Structures are given as C-alpha cells and as structure tokens.
Amino acid sequence: MAGDCHSYRDRYTGVEKREEHAGREVIWQIAARRSTYKKHGKQSALYKAMRKIEKAKAQVRARVEHPFRVIKRQFGYEKVRFRGLAKNTAQMVTLFALSNLWMARRHLLAGTGEVRV
C-alpha cells in the first residue's frame, strides 16, 4: 500500500510527466480529452470502452464534488477564515453533515408528504 494511490483529477493532463512525480507509483485517473477517443469512430469497440471508462471517472468525480457545491452555494461557505484547527475542523464536519442532510432531503421528507425542492 505504501506509495500506491489513485488520483482522480479533471484536466491535469501530463501530470505524470512532471519531475516532482517521477518515480511515484500512482494511477492517475485523469479525464481524457475528447479528441483522444473521438478519433476512433463511434462504432469501434475501443471508442465504446473508452467512453465507459470516462463515464465511470466522471461519476466518481461528481459524487465527490457535489457536497462541496452544496457547502459553497447553499450554505455560502466560499471564503475560509482561519480560526484554529479545532474550530475549523468542527465547522467543516458540521457543514458536511448538513450537506449530507441537504442532499438526502427528498428521501427524508418523502414519508411526510412534504417534498420541496
């Protein structure tokens, strides 16, 4: 496990070639540019396989980034003021808990009959 890690990034193409990452055993799950798989033609098996891989990467990225969007937009947490490690950690844990409730509100309110978007 030491040295092995996966990194999901959007548009960090060429990061594996940088000197600061030389010798690292990282699987870079970077979103491919459309031109890299579009050139194969939509009917080819390689194109379809690459599209499935890219869709899986995008789904992982969306599930990870959605709580951050909720915290920024719904709760207005855009700029961070350092208040100390304990206070900032407590605030972030609370915000992510509220973010989870916000994203699950449809399921939670479905039993009461009041579902507002």
Short mmCIF file of C-alpha atoms in Angstrom, two decimals:
data_model
loop_
_atom_site.label_atom_id
_atom_site.label_comp_id
_atom_site.label_asym_id
_atom_site.label_seq_id
_atom_site.Cartn_x
_atom_site.Cartn_y
_atom_site.Cartn_z
CA MET A 1 0.00 0.00 0.00
CA ALA A 2 2.92 2.34 0.60
CA GLY A 3 3.40 4.51 -2.45
CA ASP A 4 0.34 3.15 -4.25
CA CYS A 5 -2.54 5.54 -4.62
CA HIS A 6 -5.23 6.56 -7.05
CA SER A 7 -5.81 10.17 -8.01
CA TYR A 8 -8.98 11.32 -9.77
CA ARG A 9 -8.39 14.68 -11.42
CA ASP A 10 -10.08 16.73 -14.06
CA ARG A 11 -7.88 18.22 -16.77
CA TYR A 12 -4.47 17.66 -15.19
CA THR A 13 -3.14 16.09 -18.36
CA GLY A 14 0.59 15.49 -18.36
CA VAL A 15 0.91 15.43 -14.57
CA GLU A 16 2.61 12.03 -14.66
CA LYS A 17 5.45 13.55 -16.73
CA ARG A 18 6.37 16.23 -14.18
CA GLU A 19 9.68 15.82 -12.37
CA GLU A 20 8.16 16.13 -8.88
CA HIS A 21 6.11 12.99 -9.60
CA ALA A 22 8.94 10.96 -11.12
CA GLY A 23 9.28 7.54 -9.52
CA ARG A 24 5.83 7.59 -7.90
CA GLU A 25 3.56 4.61 -8.28
CA VAL A 26 0.30 6.46 -8.80
CA ILE A 27 -2.57 5.53 -11.09
CA TRP A 28 -3.62 8.91 -12.46
CA GLN A 29 -7.35 8.74 -13.24
CA ILE A 30 -7.36 11.91 -15.30
CA ALA A 31 -10.23 12.73 -17.62
CA ALA A 32 -9.17 12.11 -21.20
CA ARG A 33 -9.59 14.79 -23.79
CA ARG A 34 -12.45 14.06 -26.15
CA SER A 35 -10.16 14.08 -29.16
CA THR A 36 -8.22 11.07 -27.82
CA TYR A 37 -11.16 8.71 -28.12
CA LYS A 38 -13.26 10.51 -30.74
CA LYS A 39 -10.70 9.76 -33.43
CA HIS A 40 -11.52 6.02 -33.24
CA GLY A 41 -15.05 6.35 -34.59
CA LYS A 42 -18.27 5.88 -32.65
CA GLN A 43 -18.84 2.30 -33.78
CA SER A 44 -15.44 0.90 -32.74
CA ALA A 45 -15.10 -1.25 -29.63
CA LEU A 46 -12.20 0.88 -28.39
CA TYR A 47 -14.33 4.04 -28.54
CA LYS A 48 -17.16 2.39 -26.59
CA ALA A 49 -14.78 1.01 -23.96
CA MET A 50 -13.08 4.39 -23.51
CA ARG A 51 -16.48 6.11 -23.20
CA LYS A 52 -17.48 3.69 -20.42
CA ILE A 53 -14.20 4.34 -18.59
CA GLU A 54 -14.63 8.12 -18.91
CA LYS A 55 -18.22 7.87 -17.67
CA ALA A 56 -17.07 5.92 -14.60
CA LYS A 57 -14.42 8.57 -13.86
CA ALA A 58 -16.98 11.36 -14.24
CA GLN A 59 -19.42 9.60 -11.90
CA VAL A 60 -16.76 9.28 -9.19
CA ARG A 61 -15.77 12.92 -9.62
CA ALA A 62 -19.39 14.10 -9.47
CA ARG A 63 -20.10 12.16 -6.26
CA VAL A 64 -17.00 13.66 -4.65
CA GLU A 65 -17.54 17.25 -5.80
CA HIS A 66 -21.30 17.52 -5.14
CA PRO A 67 -21.02 18.06 -1.34
CA PHE A 68 -18.54 20.88 -1.94
CA ARG A 69 -21.04 22.57 -4.28
CA VAL A 70 -23.76 22.30 -1.64
CA ILE A 71 -21.49 23.80 1.02
CA LYS A 72 -20.47 26.67 -1.26
CA ARG A 73 -23.87 27.51 -2.77
CA GLN A 74 -26.47 26.52 -0.17
CA PHE A 75 -24.50 27.48 2.93
CA GLY A 76 -22.42 30.35 1.50
CA TYR A 77 -19.07 28.94 2.59
CA GLU A 78 -16.88 30.42 -0.15
CA LYS A 79 -14.08 32.12 1.76
CA VAL A 80 -12.34 30.49 4.69
CA ARG A 81 -11.15 32.39 7.73
CA PHE A 82 -8.67 30.50 9.88
CA ARG A 83 -9.99 30.25 13.43
CA GLY A 84 -7.78 27.49 14.68
CA LEU A 85 -7.53 23.87 13.70
CA ALA A 86 -10.15 22.59 16.13
CA LYS A 87 -12.77 25.23 15.27
CA ASN A 88 -12.27 24.96 11.51
CA THR A 89 -12.42 21.16 11.69
CA ALA A 90 -15.61 21.27 13.75
CA GLN A 91 -17.18 23.73 11.32
CA MET A 92 -16.26 21.62 8.28
CA VAL A 93 -17.59 18.43 9.89
CA THR A 94 -20.85 20.22 10.69
CA LEU A 95 -21.11 21.64 7.16
CA PHE A 96 -20.55 18.24 5.57
CA ALA A 97 -23.15 16.68 7.88
CA LEU A 98 -25.62 19.39 6.85
CA SER A 99 -24.63 18.84 3.23
CA ASN A 100 -25.50 15.14 3.57
CA LEU A 101 -28.89 16.07 5.04
CA TRP A 102 -29.49 18.59 2.25
CA MET A 103 -28.74 16.02 -0.44
CA ALA A 104 -30.94 13.38 1.26
CA ARG A 105 -33.86 15.75 1.94
CA ARG A 106 -36.09 14.20 -0.74
CA HIS A 107 -35.74 10.76 0.79
CA LEU A 108 -36.20 12.09 4.32
CA LEU A 109 -39.29 14.18 3.54
CA ALA A 110 -40.94 11.62 1.25
CA GLY A 111 -42.65 9.92 4.21
CA THR A 112 -44.21 13.16 5.44
CA GLY A 113 -45.71 14.09 2.09
CA GLU A 114 -43.93 17.46 2.00
CA VAL A 115 -41.24 17.48 -0.62
CA ARG A 116 -39.98 20.91 -1.59
CA VAL A 117 -37.09 21.34 -3.97
#
